[in-house]
Coordinates of C-alpha atoms in Angstrom, one line a residue:
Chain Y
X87 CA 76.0 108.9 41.2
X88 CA 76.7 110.7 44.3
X89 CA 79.9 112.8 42.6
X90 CA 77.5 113.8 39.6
X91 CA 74.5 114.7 42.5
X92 CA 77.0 117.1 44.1
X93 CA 78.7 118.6 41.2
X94 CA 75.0 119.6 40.2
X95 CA 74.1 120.7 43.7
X96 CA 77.4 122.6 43.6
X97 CA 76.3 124.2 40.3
X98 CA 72.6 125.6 41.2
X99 CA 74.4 127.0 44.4
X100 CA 76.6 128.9 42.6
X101 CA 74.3 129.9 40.1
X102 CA 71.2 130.6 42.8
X103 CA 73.1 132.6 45.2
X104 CA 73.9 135.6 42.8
X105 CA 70.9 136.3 42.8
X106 CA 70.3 139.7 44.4
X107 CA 66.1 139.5 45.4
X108 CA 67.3 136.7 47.8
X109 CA 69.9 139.3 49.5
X110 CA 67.3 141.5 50.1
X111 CA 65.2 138.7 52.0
X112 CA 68.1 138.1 54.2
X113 CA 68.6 141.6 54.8
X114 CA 64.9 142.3 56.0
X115 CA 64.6 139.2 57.7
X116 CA 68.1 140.3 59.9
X117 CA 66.6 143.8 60.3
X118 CA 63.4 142.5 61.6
X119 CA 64.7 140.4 63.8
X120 CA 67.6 143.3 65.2
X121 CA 64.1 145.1 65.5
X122 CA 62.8 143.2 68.2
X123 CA 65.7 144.3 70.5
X124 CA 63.8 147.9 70.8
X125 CA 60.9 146.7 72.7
X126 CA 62.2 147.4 75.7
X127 CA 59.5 149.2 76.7
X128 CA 57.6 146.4 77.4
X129 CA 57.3 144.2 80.5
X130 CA 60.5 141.5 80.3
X131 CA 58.7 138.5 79.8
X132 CA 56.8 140.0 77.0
X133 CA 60.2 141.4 75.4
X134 CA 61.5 138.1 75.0
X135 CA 58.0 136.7 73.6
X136 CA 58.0 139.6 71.4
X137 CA 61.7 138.8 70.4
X138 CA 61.2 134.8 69.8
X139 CA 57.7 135.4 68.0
X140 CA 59.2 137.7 65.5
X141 CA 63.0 136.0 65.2
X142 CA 61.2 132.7 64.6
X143 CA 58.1 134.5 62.0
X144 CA 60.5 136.2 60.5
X145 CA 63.1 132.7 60.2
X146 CA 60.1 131.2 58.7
X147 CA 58.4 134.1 56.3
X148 CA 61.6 135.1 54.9
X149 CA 62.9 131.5 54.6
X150 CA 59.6 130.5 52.8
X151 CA 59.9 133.2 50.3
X152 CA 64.0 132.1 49.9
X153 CA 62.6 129.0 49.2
X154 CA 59.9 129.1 47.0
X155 CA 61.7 131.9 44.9
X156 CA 64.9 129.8 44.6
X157 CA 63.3 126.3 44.2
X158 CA 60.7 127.3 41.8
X159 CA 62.4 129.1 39.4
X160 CA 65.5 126.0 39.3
X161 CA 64.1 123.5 36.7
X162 CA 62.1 126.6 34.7
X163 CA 65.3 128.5 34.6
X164 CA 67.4 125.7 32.6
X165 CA 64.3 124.8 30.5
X166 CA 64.4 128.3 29.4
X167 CA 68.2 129.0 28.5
X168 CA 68.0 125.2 27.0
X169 CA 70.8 124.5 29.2
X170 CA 68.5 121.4 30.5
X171 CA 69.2 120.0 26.8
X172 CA 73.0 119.9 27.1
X173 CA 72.8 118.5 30.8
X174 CA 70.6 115.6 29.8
X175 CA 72.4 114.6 26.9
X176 CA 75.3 114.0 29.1
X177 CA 75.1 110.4 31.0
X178 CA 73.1 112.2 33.9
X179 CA 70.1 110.8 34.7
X180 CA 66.7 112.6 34.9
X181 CA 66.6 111.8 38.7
X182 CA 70.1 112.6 39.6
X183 CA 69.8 116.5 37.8
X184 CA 66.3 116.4 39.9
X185 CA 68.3 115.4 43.2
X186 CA 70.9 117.7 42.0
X187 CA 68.8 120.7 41.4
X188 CA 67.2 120.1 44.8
X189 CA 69.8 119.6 47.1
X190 CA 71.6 122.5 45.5
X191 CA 68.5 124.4 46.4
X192 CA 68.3 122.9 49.8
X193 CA 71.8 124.6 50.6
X194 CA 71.0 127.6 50.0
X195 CA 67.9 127.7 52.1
X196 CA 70.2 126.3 54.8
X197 CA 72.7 128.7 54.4
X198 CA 70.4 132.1 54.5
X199 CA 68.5 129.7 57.3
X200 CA 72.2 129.6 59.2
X201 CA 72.9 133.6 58.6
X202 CA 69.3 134.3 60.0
X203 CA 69.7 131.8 63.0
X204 CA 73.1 133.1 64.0
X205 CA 71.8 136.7 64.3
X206 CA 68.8 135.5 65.8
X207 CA 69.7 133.5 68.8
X208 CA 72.8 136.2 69.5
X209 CA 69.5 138.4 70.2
X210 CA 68.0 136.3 71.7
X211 CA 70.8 135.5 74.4
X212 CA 71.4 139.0 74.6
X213 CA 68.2 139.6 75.9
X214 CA 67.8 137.0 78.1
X215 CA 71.2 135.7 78.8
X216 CA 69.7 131.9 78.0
X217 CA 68.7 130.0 74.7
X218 CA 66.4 127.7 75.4
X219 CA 66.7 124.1 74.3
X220 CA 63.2 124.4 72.6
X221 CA 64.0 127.2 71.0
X222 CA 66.7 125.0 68.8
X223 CA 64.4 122.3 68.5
X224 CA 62.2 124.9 67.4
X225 CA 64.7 126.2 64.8
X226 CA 65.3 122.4 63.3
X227 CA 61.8 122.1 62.6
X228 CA 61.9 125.1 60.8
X229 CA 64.3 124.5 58.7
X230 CA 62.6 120.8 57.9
X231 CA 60.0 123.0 57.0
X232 CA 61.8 124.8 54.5
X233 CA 63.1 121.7 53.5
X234 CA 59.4 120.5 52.5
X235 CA 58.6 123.6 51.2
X236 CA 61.5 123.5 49.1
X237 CA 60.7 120.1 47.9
X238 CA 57.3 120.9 46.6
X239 CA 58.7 123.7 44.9
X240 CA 61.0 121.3 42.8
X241 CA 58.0 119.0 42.3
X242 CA 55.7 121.8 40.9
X243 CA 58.5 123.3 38.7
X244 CA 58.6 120.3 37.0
X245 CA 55.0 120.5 36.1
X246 CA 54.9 123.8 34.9
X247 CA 57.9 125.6 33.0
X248 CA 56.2 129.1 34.2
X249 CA 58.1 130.2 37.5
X250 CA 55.0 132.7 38.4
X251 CA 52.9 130.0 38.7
X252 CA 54.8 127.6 41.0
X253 CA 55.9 130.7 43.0
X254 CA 51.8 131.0 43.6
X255 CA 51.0 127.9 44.0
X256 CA 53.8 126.9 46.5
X257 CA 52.2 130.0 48.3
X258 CA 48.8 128.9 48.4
X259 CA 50.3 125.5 49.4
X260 CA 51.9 127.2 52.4
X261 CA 49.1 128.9 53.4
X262 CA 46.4 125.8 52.9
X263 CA 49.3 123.7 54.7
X264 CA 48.8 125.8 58.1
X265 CA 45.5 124.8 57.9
X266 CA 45.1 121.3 57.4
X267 CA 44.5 120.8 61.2
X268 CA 41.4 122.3 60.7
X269 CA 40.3 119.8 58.1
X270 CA 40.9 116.8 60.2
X271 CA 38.3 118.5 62.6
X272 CA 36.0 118.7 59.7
X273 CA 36.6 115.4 59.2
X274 CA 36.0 113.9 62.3
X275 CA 33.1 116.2 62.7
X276 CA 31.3 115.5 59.3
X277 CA 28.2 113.0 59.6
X278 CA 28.4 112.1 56.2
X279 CA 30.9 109.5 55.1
X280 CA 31.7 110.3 51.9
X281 CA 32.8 114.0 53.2
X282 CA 34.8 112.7 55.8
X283 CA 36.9 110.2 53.6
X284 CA 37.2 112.8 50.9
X285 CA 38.4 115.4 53.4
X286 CA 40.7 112.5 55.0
X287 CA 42.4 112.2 51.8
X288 CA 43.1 115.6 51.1
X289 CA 44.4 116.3 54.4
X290 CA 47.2 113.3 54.0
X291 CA 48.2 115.2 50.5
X292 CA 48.3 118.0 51.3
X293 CA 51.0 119.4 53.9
X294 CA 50.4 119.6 57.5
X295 CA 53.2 122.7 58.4
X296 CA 51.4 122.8 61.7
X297 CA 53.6 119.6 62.6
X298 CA 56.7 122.2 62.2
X299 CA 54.9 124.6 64.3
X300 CA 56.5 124.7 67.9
X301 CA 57.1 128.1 67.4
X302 CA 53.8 128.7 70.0
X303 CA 54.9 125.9 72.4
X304 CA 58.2 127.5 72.6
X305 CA 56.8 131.1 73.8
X306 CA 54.1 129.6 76.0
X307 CA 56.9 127.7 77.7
X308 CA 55.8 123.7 77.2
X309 CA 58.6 121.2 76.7
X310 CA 58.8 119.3 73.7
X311 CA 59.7 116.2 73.9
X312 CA 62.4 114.4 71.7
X313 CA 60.4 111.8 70.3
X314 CA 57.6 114.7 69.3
X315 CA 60.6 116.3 67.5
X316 CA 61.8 113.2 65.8
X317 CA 58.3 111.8 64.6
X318 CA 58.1 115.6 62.8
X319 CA 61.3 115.0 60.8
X320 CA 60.3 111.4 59.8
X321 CA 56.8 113.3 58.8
X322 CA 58.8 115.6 56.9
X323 CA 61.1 113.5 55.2
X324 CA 58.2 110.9 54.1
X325 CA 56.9 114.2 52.5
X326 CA 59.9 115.2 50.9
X327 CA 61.0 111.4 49.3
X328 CA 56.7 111.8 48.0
X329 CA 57.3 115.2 46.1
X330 CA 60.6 114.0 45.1
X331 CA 59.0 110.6 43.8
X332 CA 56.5 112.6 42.2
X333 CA 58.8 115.1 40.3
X334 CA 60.6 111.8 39.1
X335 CA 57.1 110.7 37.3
X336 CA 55.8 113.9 35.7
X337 CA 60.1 114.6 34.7
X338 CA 60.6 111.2 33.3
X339 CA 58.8 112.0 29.8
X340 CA 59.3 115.5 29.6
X341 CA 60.8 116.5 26.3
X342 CA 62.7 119.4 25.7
Chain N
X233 CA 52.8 103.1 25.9
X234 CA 52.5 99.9 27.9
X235 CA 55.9 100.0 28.5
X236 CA 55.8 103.4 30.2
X237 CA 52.9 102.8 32.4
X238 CA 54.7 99.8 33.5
X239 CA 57.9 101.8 34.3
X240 CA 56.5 104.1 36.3
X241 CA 54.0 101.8 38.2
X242 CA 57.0 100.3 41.4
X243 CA 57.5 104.7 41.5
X244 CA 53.6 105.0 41.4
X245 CA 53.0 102.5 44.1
X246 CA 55.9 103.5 46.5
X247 CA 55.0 107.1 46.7
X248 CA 50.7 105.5 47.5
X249 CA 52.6 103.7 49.8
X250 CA 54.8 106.6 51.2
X251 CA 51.5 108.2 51.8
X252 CA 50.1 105.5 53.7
X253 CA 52.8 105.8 56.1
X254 CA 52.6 109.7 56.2
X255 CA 48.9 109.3 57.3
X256 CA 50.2 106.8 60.2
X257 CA 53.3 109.9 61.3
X258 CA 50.8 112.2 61.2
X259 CA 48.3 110.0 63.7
X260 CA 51.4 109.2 65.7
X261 CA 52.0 113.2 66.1
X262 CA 48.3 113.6 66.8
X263 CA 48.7 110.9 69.6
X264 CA 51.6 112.7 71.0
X265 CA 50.2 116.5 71.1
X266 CA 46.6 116.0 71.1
X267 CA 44.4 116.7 68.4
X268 CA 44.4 120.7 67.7
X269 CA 41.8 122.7 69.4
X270 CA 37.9 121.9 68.4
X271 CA 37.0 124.3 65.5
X272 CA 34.8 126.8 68.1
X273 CA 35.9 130.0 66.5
X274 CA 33.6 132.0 64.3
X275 CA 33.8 132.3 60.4
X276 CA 35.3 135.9 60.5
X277 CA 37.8 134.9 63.1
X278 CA 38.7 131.4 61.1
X279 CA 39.5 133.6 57.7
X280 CA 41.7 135.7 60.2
X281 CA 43.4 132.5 61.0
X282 CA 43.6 131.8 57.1
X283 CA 45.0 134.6 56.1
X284 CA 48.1 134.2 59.0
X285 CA 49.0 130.9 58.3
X286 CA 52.0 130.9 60.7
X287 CA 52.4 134.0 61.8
X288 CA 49.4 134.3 64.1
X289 CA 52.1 134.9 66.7
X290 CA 53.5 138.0 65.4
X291 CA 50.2 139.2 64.7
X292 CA 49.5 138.6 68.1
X293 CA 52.3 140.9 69.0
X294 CA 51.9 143.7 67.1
X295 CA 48.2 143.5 68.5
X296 CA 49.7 143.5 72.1
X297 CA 51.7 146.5 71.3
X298 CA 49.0 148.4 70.0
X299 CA 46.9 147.4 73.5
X300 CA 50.1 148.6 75.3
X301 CA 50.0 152.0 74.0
X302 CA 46.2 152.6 74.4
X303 CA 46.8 151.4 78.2
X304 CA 49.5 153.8 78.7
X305 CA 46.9 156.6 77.2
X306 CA 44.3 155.3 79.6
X307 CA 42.1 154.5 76.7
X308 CA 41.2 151.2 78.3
X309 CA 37.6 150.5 76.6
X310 CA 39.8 150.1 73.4
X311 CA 41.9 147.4 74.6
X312 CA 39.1 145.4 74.8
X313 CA 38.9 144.6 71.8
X314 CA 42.2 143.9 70.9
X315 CA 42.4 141.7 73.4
X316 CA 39.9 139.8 72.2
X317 CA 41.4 139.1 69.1
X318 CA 44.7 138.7 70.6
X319 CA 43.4 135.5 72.9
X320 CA 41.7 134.3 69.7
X321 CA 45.2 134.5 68.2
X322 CA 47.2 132.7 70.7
X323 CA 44.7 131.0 73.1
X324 CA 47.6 129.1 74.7
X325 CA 49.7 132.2 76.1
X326 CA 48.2 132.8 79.6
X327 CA 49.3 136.4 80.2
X328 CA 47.4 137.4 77.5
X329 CA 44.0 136.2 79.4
X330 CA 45.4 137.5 83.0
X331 CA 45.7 140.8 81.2
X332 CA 42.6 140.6 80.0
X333 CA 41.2 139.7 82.7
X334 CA 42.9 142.1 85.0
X335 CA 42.1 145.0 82.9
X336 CA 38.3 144.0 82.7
X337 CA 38.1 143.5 86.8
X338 CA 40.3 145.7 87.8
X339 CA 40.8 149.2 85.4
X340 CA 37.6 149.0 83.7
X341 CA 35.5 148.8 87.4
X342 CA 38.1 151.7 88.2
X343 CA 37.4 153.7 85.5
X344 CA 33.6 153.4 86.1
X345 CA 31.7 155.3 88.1
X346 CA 28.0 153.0 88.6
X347 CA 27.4 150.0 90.9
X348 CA 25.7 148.2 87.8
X349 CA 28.4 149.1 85.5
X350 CA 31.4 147.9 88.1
X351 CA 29.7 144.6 88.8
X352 CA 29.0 143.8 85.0
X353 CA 32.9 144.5 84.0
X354 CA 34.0 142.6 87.4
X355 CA 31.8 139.0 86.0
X356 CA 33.3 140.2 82.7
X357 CA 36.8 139.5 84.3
X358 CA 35.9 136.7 85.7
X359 CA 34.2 135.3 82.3
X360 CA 37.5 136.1 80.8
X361 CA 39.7 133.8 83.3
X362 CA 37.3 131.3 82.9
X363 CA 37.3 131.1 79.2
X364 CA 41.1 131.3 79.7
X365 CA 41.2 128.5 82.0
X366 CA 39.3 126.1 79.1
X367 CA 42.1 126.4 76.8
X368 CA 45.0 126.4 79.9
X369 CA 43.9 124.4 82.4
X370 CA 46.9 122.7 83.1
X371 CA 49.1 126.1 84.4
X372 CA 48.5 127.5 88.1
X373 CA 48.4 131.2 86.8
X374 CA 44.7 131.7 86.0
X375 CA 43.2 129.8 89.2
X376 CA 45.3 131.9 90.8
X377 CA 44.0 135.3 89.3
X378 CA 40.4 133.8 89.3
X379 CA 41.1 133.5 93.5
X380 CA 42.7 137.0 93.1
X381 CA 39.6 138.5 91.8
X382 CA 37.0 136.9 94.0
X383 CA 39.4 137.9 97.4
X384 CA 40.4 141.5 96.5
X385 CA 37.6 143.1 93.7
X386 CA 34.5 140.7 94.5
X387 CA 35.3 139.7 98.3
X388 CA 33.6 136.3 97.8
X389 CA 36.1 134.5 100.2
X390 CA 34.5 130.8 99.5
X391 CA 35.1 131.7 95.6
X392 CA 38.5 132.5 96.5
X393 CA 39.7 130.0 98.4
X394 CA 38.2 127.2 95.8
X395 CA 40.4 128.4 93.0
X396 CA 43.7 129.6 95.5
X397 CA 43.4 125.5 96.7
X398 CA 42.7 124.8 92.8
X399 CA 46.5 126.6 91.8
X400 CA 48.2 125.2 94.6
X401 CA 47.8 121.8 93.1
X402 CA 50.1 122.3 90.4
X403 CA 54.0 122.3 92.1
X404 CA 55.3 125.2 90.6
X405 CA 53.0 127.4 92.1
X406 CA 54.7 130.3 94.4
X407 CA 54.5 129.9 98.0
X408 CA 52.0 133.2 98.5
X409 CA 49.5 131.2 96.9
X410 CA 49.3 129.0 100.5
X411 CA 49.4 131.4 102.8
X412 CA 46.3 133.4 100.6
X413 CA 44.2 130.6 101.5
X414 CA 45.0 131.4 105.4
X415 CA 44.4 134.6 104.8
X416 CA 40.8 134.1 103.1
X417 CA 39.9 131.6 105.8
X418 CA 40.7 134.4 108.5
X419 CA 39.2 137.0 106.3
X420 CA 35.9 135.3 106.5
X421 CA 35.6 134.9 109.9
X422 CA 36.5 131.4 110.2
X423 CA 39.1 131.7 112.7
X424 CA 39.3 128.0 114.0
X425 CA 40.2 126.9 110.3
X426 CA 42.7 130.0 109.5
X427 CA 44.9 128.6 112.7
X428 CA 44.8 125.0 111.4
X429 CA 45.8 126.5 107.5
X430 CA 48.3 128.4 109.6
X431 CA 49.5 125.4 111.6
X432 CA 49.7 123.6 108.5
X433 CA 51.8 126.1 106.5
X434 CA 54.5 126.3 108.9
X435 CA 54.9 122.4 108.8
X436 CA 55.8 123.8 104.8
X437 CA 59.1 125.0 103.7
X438 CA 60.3 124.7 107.0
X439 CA 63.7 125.7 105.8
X440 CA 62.3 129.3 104.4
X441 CA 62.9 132.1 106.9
X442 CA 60.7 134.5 105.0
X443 CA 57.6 132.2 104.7
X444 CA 58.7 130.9 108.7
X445 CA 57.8 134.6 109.6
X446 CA 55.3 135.4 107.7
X447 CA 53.3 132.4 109.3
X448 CA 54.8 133.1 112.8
X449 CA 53.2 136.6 112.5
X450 CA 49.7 135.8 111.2
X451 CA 49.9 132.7 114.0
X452 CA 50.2 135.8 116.6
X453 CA 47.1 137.7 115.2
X454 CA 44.8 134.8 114.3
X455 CA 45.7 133.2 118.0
X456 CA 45.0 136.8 119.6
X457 CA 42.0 137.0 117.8
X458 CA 40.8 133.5 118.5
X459 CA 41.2 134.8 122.1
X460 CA 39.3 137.9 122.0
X461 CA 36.6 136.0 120.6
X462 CA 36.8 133.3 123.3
X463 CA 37.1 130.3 121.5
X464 CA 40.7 129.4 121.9
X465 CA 41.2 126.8 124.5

């Protein structure tokens, strides 16, 4: 199972990484984060905030459109060049080509999330002559991020065959994932049972990317603690093995 | 169709159950950081936050810049503004309140000219420390500008000294922070208790020559001062 998992993985790579709109991601994201080497006007503890906010924005904004874009368009991609038909009629099961497709995805997230993070903290040391350990703990989360990101992407393509629609609503689900947090409040807040439980529920489905977030802690100079760190990745992999579970179910009786 | 259903129910269950435990992770992280700050902000500002997801840190910066460059062109009224938003952006970074707060108390009763006017934008500093204190009360910085303000700009010694004695609790707090109170007690007029701070302070960092002379000189003046007043024994 495992060979046929990595040959696919090994595949999407291939295939994924020609594609040029992810080069020019990497490209800004690297010149954005060269860019915060100018502000040397500043006073020196706000050059190196400036330089970790926008290294670790940019790690993140760049790396959430690598994702979305690569991850999203995966399953669509094969449906469309009926390529998915000659896969499947192979002995591959539905849930290895879906590990496949995703771990194949996964790589190349990691490997434009490697480039960015090599040029980043060599910028970072440069202007400080230090790289703090929360910084890399910082940068693991992100990537776990990604990670989740990329994993709803997968799940949603295999709802919908049209990639503009899981690019948007992997988006949106970015966007309401930063704000999850402040549905909790509402439901702890909320007099009114029903409300609260509803809320509750949609705050455990949906995404809570805040957990990723040390990006803050990191500038503001708090330590993070290990076990902080670790109960994040658990969070993150419980979400991954849900969307995964749930691409199985809605790819099981798909017919092409 | 039975069939079906049934093959996908032990998947169907798992991933309720995955979710179960994903609701406990996500307690266990709230029990580890806290819960998130109480929704306080206004509607305008929370669609701000919406529309950052993430990034509220960059924002933050490119804010700060933009503050930066109207300080350099004296425009200070317009920083204001900006740093309101900027604090509303990143609550937690301190400097961004001490700023704040030093541009409110300190340029912006510079710049103007009436008594009124100077007293409202010195309380506005103050305001601004406060509020910055509420969301960072666990770092020495702001007590110590609080103290700053009410010693240099308001000259309300007793003010001072509470929030100088307030930072020095935490124990990375710089060494001046000590010898301030000393030199609020003396500024008063409380002679008797400057000498004792004074005493006190060179029982501290005994190993420090610069701090050792420091309190060695300030000993000299207090002591020749109690004497001129007559109430050293």
């Amino acid at each position: 199972m495992f060979l046929k998992v990595w040959a696919l993985a090994n595949n999407t790579f291939k295939e994924a990484i020609r594609r040029r709109i992810l080069y020019v991601f990497l490209i800004a994201s690297v010149a954005i984060i060269l860019s915060s080497h100018f502000f040397n006007f500043l006073a020196p503890s706000e050059e190196f905030k400036i330089t970790i906010d926008m290294g670790l924005a940019s790690i993140l904004f760049f790396g959430m459109l690598i994702a979305i874009f690569s991850c999203g368009e995966l399953i669509p991609k094969e449906i469309e060049r009926q390529t998915i038909a000659t896969i499947l009629s192979k002995p591959v099961k539905r849930s290895e080509f879906l590990l496949g497709k995703f771990l194949g995805g996964v790589l190349l997230v990691f490997l434009n999330f490697l480039l960015m993070s090599v040029v980043f903290l060599a910028v970072v040391y440069l202007r400080g002559r230090l790289i703090p350990l929360s910084l890399i703990k910082a940068l693991i989360l992100t990537f776990w991020e990604l990670v989740v990101l990329s994993s709803i992407a997968i799940c949603l393509s295999t709802l919908s065959s049209t990639p503009a629609f899981n690019v948007t609503v992997s988006f949106s689900i970015y966007i309401m994932g930063h704000l999850t947090d402040y549905l909790m409040h509402i439901a702890r807040q909320s007099e009114n049972l029903f409300i609260s439980i509803f809320v509750t529920v949609i705050y455990t489905i949906l995404p809570n990317f805040n957990n990723f977030n040390l990006r803050d802690k990191v500038v503001e100079g708090f330590y993070i603690p290990n076990l902080e760190v670790v109960k994040v990745l658990m969070y993150g992999l419980v979400y991954i093995l849900i969307m995964l579970g749930l691409s199985r179910l809605f790819f099981q009786d798909k017919e092409f | 169709m039975t069939l079906k259903i049934t093959s996908k129910m032990p998947l169907g269950i798992t991933i309720i159950l995955l979710f179960f435990l994903l609701f406990f992770l996500q307690n266990q992280i709230f029990s580890l950081r806290g819960l998130p700050p109480k929704l306080v902000i206004k509607p305008g500002e929370f669609a701000i936050l919406v529309a950052l997801g993430g990034l509220r840190g960059v924002a933050a910066d490119l804010l700060y810049l933009k503050a930066d460059e109207f300080w350099q062109e004296e425009k200070w009224e317009e920083t204001l503004p900006l740093y309101r938003a900027i604090t509303i952006l990143q609550p937690h970074y301190v400097d961004y309140w001490s700023l704040a707060g030093f541009h409110l108390a300190w340029d912006m009763v510079f710049r103007v000219k009436k008594e009124e006017d100077k007293e409202k934008y010195s309380k506005l500093g103050i305001e601004y420390l406060k509020e910055g204190l509420s969301y960072n009360p666990d770092v020495y910085k702001l007590y110590f500008d609080l103290g700053f303000t009410y010693d240099h700009k308001l000259k309300n010694y007793d003010e001072a000294i509470k929030w100088y004695k307030k930072a020095t609790e935490f124990s990375e707090h710089p060494q001046y922070i000590d010898r301030a109170i000393a030199h609020n007690l003396r500024k008063k007029g409380d002679l008797r208790s400057a000498h004792q701070e004074w005493l006190k302070l060179k029982e501290l960092y005994p190993n420090d020559a610069y701090h050792q002379e420091i309190v060695d000189l300030n000993l000299k003046i207090v002591e020749e001062e109690l004497k001129k007043s007559g109430k050293k024994d």
